[in-house]
mmCIF file of C-alpha atoms in Angstrom:
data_model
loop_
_atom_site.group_PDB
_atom_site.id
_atom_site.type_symbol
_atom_site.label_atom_id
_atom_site.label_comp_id
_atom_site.label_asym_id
_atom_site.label_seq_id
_atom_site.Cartn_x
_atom_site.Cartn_y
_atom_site.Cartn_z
ATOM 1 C CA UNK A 23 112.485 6.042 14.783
ATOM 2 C CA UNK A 24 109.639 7.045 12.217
ATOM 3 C CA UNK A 25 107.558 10.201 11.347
ATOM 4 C CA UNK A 26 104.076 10.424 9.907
ATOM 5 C CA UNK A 27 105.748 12.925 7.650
ATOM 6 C CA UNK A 28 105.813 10.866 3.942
ATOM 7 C CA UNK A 29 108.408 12.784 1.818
ATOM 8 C CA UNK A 30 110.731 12.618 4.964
ATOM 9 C CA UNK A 31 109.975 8.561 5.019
ATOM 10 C CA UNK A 32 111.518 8.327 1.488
ATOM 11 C CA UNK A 33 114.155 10.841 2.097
ATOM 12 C CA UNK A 34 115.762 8.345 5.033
ATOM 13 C CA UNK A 35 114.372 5.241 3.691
ATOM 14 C CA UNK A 36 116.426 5.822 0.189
ATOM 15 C CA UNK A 37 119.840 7.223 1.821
ATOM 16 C CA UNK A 38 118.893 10.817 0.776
ATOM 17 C CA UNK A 39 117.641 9.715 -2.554
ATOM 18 C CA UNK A 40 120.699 7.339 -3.447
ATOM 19 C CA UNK A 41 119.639 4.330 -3.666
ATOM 20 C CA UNK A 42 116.262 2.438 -3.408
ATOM 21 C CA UNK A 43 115.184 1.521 -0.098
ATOM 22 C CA UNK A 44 111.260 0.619 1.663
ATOM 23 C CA UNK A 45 108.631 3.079 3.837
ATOM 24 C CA UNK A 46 106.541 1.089 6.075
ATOM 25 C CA UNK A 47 103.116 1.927 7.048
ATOM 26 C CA UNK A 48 102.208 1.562 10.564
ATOM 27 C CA UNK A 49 98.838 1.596 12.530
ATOM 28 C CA UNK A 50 99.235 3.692 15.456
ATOM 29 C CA UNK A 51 95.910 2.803 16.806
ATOM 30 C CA UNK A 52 97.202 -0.413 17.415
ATOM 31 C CA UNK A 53 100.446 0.413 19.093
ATOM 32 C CA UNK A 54 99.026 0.301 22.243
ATOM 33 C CA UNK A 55 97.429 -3.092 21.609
ATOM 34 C CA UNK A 56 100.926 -4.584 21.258
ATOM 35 C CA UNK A 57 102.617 -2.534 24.199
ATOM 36 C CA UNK A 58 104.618 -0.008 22.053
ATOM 37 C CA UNK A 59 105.487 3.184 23.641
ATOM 38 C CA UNK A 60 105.841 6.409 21.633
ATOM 39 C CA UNK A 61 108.236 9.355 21.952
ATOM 40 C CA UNK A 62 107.592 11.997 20.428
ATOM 41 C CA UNK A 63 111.062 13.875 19.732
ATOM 42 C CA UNK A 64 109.790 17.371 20.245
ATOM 43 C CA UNK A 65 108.465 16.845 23.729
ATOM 44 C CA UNK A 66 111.371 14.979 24.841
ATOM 45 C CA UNK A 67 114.402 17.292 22.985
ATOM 46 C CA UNK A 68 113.802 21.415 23.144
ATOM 47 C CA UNK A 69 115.496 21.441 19.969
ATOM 48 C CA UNK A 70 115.237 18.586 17.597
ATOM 49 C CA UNK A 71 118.193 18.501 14.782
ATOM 50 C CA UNK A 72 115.834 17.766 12.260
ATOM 51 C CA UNK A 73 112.232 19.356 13.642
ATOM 52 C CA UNK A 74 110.591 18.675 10.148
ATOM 53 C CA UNK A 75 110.686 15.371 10.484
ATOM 54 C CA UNK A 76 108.489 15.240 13.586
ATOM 55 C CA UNK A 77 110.351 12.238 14.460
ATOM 56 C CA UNK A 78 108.695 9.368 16.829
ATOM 57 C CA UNK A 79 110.558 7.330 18.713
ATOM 58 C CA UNK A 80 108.708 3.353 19.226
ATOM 59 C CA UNK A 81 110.039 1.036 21.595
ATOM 60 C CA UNK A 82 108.265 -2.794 21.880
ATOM 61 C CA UNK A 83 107.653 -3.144 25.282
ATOM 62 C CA UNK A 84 110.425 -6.425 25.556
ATOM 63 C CA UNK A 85 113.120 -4.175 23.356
ATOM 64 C CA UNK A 86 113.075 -5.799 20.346
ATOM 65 C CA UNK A 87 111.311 -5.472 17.030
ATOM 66 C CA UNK A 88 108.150 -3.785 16.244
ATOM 67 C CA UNK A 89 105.664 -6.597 15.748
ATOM 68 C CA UNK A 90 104.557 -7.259 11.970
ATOM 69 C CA UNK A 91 101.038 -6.570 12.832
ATOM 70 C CA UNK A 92 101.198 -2.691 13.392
ATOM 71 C CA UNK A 93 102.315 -2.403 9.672
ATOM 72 C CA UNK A 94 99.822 -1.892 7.440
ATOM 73 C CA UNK A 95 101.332 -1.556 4.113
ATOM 74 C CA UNK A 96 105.293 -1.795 2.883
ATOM 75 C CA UNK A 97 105.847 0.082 -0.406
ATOM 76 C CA UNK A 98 109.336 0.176 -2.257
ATOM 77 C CA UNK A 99 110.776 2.943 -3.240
ATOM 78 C CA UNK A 100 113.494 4.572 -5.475
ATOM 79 C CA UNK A 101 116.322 6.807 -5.116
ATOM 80 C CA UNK A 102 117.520 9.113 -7.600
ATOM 81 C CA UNK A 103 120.001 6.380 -9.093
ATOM 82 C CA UNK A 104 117.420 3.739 -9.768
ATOM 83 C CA UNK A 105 114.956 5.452 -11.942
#
């Protein structure tokens, strides 16, 4: 799952700010281009557990992994522990 929200990128890509971890850019323009459906949580689930997050469900069209060329940019980043 992802969300376009930034802050809540880090928050789940570093455990809650524990330990380093990696927020990945993607294109959503070209989503469609590679047969990747979206979900977004809110219209699917009355009431999300975490509505902040404005969580989006992606789903390749065979299953599997997100192709490499919907991500536009991979930056590290650090949890509380590794500054």
């Amino acid at each position: 799952s992802t969300t376009p929200i930034y802050e809540r990128a880090v928050f789940y890509a570093t455990c809650g700010g524990t330990t380093a971890g990696y927020v990945y850019t993607l294109d959503r323009s070209l989503l469609l281009v590679h047969r990747i459906r979206e979900f977004v949580v809110a219209d699917v689930i009355p009431f999300p557990s975490a509505p902040e997050d404005l969580e989006i469900i992606l789903v390749a069209a065979d299953g599997g992994s997100l192709p490499m060329e919907v991500v536009v940019d991979v930056q590290k980043v650090s949890g509380r522990q590794d500054r």
